[in-house]
PDB file of C-alpha atoms and ligand atoms in Angstrom:
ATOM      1  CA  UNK A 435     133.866  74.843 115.442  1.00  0.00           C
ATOM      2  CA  UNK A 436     131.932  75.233 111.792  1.00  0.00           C
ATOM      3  CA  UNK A 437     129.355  77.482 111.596  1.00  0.00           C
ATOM      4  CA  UNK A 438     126.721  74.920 109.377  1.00  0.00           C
ATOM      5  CA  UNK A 439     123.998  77.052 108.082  1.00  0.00           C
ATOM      6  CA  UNK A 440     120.758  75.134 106.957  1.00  0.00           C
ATOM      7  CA  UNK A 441     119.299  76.101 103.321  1.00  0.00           C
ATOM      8  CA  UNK A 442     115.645  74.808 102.272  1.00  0.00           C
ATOM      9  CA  UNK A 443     114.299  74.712  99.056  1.00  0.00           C
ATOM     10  CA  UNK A 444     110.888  73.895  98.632  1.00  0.00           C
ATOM     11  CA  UNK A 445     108.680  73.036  96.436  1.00  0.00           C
ATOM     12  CA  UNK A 446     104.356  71.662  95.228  1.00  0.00           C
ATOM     13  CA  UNK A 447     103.566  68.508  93.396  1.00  0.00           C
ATOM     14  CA  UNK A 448     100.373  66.828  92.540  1.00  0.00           C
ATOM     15  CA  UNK A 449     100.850  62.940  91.987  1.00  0.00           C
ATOM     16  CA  UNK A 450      98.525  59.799  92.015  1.00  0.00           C
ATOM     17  CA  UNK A 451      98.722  56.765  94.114  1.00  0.00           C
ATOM     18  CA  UNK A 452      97.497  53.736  95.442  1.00  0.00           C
ATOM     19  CA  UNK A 453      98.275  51.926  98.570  1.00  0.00           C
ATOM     20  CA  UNK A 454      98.208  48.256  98.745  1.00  0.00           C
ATOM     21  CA  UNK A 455      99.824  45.163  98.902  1.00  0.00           C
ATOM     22  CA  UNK A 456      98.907  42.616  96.056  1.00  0.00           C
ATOM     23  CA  UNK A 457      98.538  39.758  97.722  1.00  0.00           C
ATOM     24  CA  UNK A 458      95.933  41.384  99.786  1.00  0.00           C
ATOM     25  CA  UNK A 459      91.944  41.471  98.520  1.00  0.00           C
ATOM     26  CA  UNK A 460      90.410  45.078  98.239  1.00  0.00           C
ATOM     27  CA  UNK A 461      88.838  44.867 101.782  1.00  0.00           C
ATOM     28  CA  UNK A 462      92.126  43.721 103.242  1.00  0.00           C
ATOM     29  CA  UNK A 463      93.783  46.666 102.019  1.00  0.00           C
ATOM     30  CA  UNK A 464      91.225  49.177 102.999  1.00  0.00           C
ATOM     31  CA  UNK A 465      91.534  47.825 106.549  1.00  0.00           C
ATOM     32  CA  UNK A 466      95.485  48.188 106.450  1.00  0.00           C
ATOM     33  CA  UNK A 467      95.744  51.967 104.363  1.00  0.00           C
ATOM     34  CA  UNK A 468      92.323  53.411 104.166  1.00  0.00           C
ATOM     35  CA  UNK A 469      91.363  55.834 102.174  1.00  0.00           C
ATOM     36  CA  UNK A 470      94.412  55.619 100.431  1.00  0.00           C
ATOM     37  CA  UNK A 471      94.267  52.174  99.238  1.00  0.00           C
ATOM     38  CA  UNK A 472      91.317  53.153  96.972  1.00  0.00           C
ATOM     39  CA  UNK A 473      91.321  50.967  93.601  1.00  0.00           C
ATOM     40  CA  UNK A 474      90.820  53.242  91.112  1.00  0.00           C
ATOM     41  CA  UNK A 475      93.206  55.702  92.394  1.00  0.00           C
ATOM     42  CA  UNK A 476      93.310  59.303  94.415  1.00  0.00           C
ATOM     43  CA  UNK A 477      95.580  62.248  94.573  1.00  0.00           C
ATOM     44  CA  UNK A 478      98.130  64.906  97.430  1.00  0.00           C
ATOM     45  CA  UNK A 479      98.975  68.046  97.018  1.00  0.00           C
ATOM     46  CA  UNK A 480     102.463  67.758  98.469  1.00  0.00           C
ATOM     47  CA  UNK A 481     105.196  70.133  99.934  1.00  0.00           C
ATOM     48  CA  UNK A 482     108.826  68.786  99.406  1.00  0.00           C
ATOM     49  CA  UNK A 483     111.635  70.575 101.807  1.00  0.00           C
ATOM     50  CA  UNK A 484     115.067  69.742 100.880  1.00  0.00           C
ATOM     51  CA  UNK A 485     117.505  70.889 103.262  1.00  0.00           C
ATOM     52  CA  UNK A 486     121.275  71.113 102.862  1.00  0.00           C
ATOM     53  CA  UNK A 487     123.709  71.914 105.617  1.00  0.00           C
ATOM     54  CA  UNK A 488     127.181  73.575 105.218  1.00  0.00           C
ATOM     55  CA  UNK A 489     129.672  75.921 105.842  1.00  0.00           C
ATOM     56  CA  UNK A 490     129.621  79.682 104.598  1.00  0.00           C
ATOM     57  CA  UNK A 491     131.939  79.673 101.532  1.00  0.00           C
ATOM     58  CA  UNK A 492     134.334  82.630 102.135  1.00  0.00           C
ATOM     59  CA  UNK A 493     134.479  84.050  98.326  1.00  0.00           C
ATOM     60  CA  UNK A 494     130.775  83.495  97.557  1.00  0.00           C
ATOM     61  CA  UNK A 495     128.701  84.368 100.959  1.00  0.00           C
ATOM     62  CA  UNK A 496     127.118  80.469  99.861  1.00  0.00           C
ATOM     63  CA  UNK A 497     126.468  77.577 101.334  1.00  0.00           C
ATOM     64  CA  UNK A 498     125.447  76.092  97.678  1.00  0.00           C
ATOM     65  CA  UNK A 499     123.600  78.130  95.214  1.00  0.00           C
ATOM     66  CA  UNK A 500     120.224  77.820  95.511  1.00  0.00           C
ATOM     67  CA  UNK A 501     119.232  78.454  92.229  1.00  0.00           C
ATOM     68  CA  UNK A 502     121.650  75.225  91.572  1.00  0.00           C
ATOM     69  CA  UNK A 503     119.803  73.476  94.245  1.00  0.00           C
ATOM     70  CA  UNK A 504     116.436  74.304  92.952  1.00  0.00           C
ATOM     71  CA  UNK A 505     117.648  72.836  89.582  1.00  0.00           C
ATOM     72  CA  UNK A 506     118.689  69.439  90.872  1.00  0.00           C
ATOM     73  CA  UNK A 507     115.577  69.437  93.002  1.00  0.00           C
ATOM     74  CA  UNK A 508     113.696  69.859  90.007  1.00  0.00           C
ATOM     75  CA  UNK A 509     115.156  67.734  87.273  1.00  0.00           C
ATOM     76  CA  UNK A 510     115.361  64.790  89.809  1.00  0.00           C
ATOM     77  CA  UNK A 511     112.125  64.800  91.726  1.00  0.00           C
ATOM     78  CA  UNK A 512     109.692  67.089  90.488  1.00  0.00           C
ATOM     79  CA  UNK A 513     109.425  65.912  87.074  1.00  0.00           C
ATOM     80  CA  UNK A 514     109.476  62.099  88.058  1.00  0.00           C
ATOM     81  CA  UNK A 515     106.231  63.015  90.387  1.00  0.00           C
ATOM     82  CA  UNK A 516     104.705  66.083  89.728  1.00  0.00           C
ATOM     83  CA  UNK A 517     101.272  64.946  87.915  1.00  0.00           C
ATOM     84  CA  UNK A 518     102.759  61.074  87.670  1.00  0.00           C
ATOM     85  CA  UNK A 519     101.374  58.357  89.187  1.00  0.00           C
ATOM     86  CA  UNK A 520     103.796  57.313  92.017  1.00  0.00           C
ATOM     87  CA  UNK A 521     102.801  53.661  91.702  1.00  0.00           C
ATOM     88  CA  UNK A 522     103.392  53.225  88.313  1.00  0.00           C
ATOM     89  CA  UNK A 523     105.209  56.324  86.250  1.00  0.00           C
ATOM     90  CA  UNK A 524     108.206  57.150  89.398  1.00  0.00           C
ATOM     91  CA  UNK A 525     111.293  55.505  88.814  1.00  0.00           C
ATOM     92  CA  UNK A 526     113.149  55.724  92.297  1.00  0.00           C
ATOM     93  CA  UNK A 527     109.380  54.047  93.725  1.00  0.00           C
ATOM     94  CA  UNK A 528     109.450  50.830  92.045  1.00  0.00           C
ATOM     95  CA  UNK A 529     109.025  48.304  94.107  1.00  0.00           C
ATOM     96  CA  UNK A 530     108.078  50.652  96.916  1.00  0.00           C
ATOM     97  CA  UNK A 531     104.791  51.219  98.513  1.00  0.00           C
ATOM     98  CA  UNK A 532     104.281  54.599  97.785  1.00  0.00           C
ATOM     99  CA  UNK A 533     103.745  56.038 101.465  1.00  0.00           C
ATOM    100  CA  UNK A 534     105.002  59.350 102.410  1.00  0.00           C
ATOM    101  CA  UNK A 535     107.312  57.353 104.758  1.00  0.00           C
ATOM    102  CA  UNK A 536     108.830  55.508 101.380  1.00  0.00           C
ATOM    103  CA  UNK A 537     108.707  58.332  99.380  1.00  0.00           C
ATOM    104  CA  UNK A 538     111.295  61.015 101.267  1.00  0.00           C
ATOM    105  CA  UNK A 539     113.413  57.384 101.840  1.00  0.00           C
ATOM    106  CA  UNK A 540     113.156  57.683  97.911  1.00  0.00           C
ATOM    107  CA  UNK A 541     113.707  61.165  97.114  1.00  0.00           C
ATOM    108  CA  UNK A 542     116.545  60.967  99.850  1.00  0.00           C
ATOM    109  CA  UNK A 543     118.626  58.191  97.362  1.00  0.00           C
ATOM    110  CA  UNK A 544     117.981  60.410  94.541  1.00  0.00           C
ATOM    111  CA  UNK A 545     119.535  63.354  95.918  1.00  0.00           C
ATOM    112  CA  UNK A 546     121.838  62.505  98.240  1.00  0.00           C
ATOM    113  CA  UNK A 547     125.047  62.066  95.774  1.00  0.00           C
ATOM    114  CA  UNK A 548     124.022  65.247  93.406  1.00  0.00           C
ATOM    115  CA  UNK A 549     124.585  68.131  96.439  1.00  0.00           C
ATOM    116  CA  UNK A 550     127.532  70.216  94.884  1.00  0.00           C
ATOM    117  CA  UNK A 551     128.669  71.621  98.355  1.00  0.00           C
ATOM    118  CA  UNK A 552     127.722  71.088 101.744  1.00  0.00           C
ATOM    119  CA  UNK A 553     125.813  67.858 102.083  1.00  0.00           C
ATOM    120  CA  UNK A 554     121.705  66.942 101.962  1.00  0.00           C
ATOM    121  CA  UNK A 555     120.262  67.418 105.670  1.00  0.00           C
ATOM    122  CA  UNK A 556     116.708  65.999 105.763  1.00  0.00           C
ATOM    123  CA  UNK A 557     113.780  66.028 103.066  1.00  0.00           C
ATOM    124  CA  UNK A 558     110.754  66.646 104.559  1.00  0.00           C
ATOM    125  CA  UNK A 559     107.507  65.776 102.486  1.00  0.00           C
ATOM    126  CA  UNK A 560     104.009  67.443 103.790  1.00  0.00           C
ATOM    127  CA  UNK A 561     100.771  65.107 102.321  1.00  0.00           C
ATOM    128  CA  UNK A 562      98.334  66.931 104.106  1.00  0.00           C
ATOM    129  CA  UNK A 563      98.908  70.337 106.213  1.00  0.00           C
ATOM    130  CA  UNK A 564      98.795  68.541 109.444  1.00  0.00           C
ATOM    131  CA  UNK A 565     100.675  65.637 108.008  1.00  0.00           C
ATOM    132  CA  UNK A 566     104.865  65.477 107.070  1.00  0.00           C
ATOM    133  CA  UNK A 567     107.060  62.935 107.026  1.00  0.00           C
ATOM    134  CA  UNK A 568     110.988  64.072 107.463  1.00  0.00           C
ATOM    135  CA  UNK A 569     114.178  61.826 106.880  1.00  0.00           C
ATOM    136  CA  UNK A 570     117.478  62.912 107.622  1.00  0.00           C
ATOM    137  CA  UNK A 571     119.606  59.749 106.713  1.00  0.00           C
ATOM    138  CA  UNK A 572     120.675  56.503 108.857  1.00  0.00           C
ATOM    139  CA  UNK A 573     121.292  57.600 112.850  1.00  0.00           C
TER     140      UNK A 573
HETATM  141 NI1  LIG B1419      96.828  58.754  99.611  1.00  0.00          NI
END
Protein backbone atom coordinates (compact mmCIF):
# COMPACT_ATOMS: atom_id res chain seq x y z
CA UNK A 1 0.00 0.00 0.00
CA UNK A 2 1.42 3.84 -0.67
CA UNK A 3 1.78 5.89 2.06
CA UNK A 4 0.08 9.37 0.20
CA UNK A 5 0.93 12.25 2.36
CA UNK A 6 -1.26 15.46 1.79
CA UNK A 7 0.76 18.93 1.36
CA UNK A 8 -1.26 22.40 1.48
CA UNK A 9 -0.13 25.52 0.41
CA UNK A 10 -2.07 28.39 1.09
CA UNK A 11 -2.45 31.51 0.34
CA UNK A 12 -4.75 35.59 0.62
CA UNK A 13 -6.18 37.43 -2.30
CA UNK A 14 -8.34 40.43 -2.57
CA UNK A 15 -10.38 40.48 -5.96
CA UNK A 16 -13.60 42.26 -7.27
CA UNK A 17 -16.72 40.79 -8.58
CA UNK A 18 -20.08 40.89 -9.65
CA UNK A 19 -22.70 38.28 -9.79
CA UNK A 20 -25.27 38.27 -12.42
CA UNK A 21 -26.63 36.98 -15.37
CA UNK A 22 -27.14 39.57 -18.28
CA UNK A 23 -30.17 38.80 -19.43
CA UNK A 24 -31.52 39.40 -16.04
CA UNK A 25 -32.66 43.25 -14.84
CA UNK A 26 -30.84 44.55 -11.60
CA UNK A 27 -33.77 43.43 -9.31
CA UNK A 28 -33.78 40.00 -10.89
CA UNK A 29 -30.33 39.50 -10.03
CA UNK A 30 -30.45 40.76 -6.54
CA UNK A 31 -33.23 38.23 -5.92
CA UNK A 32 -31.03 35.30 -7.45
CA UNK A 33 -27.20 36.41 -5.77
CA UNK A 34 -27.78 39.11 -3.28
CA UNK A 35 -25.49 41.11 -2.03
CA UNK A 36 -23.17 39.94 -4.40
CA UNK A 37 -24.85 40.88 -7.51
CA UNK A 38 -24.32 44.58 -6.60
CA UNK A 39 -23.84 46.80 -9.91
CA UNK A 40 -21.15 48.78 -9.22
CA UNK A 41 -19.10 46.10 -7.80
CA UNK A 42 -17.81 44.65 -4.15
CA UNK A 43 -14.86 42.79 -2.87
CA UNK A 44 -13.50 38.96 -0.59
CA UNK A 45 -10.77 38.54 1.18
CA UNK A 46 -10.11 34.96 0.14
CA UNK A 47 -8.06 31.90 1.44
CA UNK A 48 -6.90 29.52 -1.43
CA UNK A 49 -5.74 25.80 -0.14
CA UNK A 50 -4.11 23.81 -2.74
CA UNK A 51 -3.53 20.40 -1.78
CA UNK A 52 -1.34 17.80 -3.47
CA UNK A 53 -1.21 14.15 -2.58
CA UNK A 54 1.79 11.76 -3.07
CA UNK A 55 4.19 9.43 -2.11
CA UNK A 56 7.37 10.23 0.11
CA UNK A 57 10.24 10.48 -2.44
CA UNK A 58 13.01 8.23 -0.99
CA UNK A 59 16.20 10.59 -1.88
CA UNK A 60 14.49 13.90 -1.04
CA UNK A 61 12.12 13.24 2.21
CA UNK A 62 9.40 15.21 -0.55
CA UNK A 63 6.33 14.78 -1.69
CA UNK A 64 6.94 17.96 -4.16
CA UNK A 65 8.81 20.94 -3.05
CA UNK A 66 6.81 23.30 -1.64
CA UNK A 67 8.63 26.19 -2.36
CA UNK A 68 8.03 24.83 -6.17
CA UNK A 69 4.45 24.51 -5.33
CA UNK A 70 4.12 27.89 -3.87
CA UNK A 71 5.66 29.19 -7.17
CA UNK A 72 3.16 27.61 -9.53
CA UNK A 73 0.44 28.58 -7.10
CA UNK A 74 1.53 31.95 -7.44
CA UNK A 75 2.39 32.66 -11.03
CA UNK A 76 -0.92 30.89 -12.07
CA UNK A 77 -3.57 32.09 -9.68
CA UNK A 78 -2.51 34.71 -7.51
CA UNK A 79 -1.47 37.15 -9.96
CA UNK A 80 -4.54 36.53 -12.35
CA UNK A 81 -6.82 37.45 -9.08
CA UNK A 82 -5.14 38.99 -6.43
CA UNK A 83 -6.51 42.79 -6.67
CA UNK A 84 -8.23 41.88 -10.34
CA UNK A 85 -11.57 41.97 -11.01
CA UNK A 86 -12.71 38.31 -11.45
CA UNK A 87 -15.44 39.31 -13.90
CA UNK A 88 -13.50 41.09 -16.17
CA UNK A 89 -9.39 41.02 -15.68
CA UNK A 90 -9.20 36.68 -14.82
CA UNK A 91 -8.47 34.75 -17.71
CA UNK A 92 -9.43 31.06 -16.63
CA UNK A 93 -13.17 33.01 -15.51
CA UNK A 94 -14.31 34.10 -18.78
CA UNK A 95 -17.37 33.10 -19.46
CA UNK A 96 -17.88 31.96 -15.89
CA UNK A 97 -20.00 33.39 -13.23
CA UNK A 98 -17.58 34.21 -10.84
CA UNK A 99 -18.99 32.19 -7.70
CA UNK A 100 -16.73 30.58 -5.31
CA UNK A 101 -18.28 27.32 -6.66
CA UNK A 102 -16.85 28.40 -10.38
CA UNK A 103 -13.89 29.77 -9.21
CA UNK A 104 -11.94 26.54 -7.41
CA UNK A 105 -13.66 24.61 -10.77
CA UNK A 106 -11.33 27.36 -12.39
CA UNK A 107 -8.30 27.42 -10.42
CA UNK A 108 -8.63 23.49 -10.46
CA UNK A 109 -8.05 23.57 -14.69
CA UNK A 110 -5.27 25.87 -14.15
CA UNK A 111 -3.36 23.76 -11.95
CA UNK A 112 -4.14 20.51 -12.45
CA UNK A 113 -1.48 19.70 -15.42
CA UNK A 114 1.50 21.98 -13.76
CA UNK A 115 1.95 19.53 -10.35
CA UNK A 116 5.64 18.28 -10.86
CA UNK A 117 5.13 15.14 -8.59
CA UNK A 118 2.39 13.65 -6.89
CA UNK A 119 -0.87 14.92 -8.30
CA UNK A 120 -3.39 18.12 -7.23
CA UNK A 121 -5.89 16.78 -4.39
CA UNK A 122 -8.59 19.43 -3.84
CA UNK A 123 -8.44 23.41 -3.86
CA UNK A 124 -10.34 24.72 -1.33
CA UNK A 125 -11.30 28.54 -1.57
CA UNK A 126 -12.62 30.32 1.87
CA UNK A 127 -14.89 33.76 0.82
CA UNK A 128 -15.87 34.42 4.15
CA UNK A 129 -14.54 32.56 7.48
CA UNK A 130 -17.64 30.56 7.79
CA UNK A 131 -17.84 30.11 4.08
CA UNK A 132 -15.39 27.55 1.65
CA UNK A 133 -16.00 25.96 -1.25
CA UNK A 134 -13.60 22.68 -1.91
CA UNK A 135 -13.22 20.68 -5.29
CA UNK A 136 -11.34 17.68 -5.57
CA UNK A 137 -11.89 16.70 -9.32
CA UNK A 138 -14.76 14.54 -11.16
CA UNK A 139 -16.02 11.45 -8.63
NI1 LIG B 1 -19.46 38.60 -3.53
Amino acid sequence: MAKTVYITRRETFAAAHRLFKMELSDEENFKLFGKCSNPNWHGHNYTLEVVVAGDVDNDTGFVMDLQELKEIVKTNIIEEVDHKNLNLETKFMKGMIPTSENIVLGIWDELKDKISKGKLYSVKLYETENNYFEYKGEL
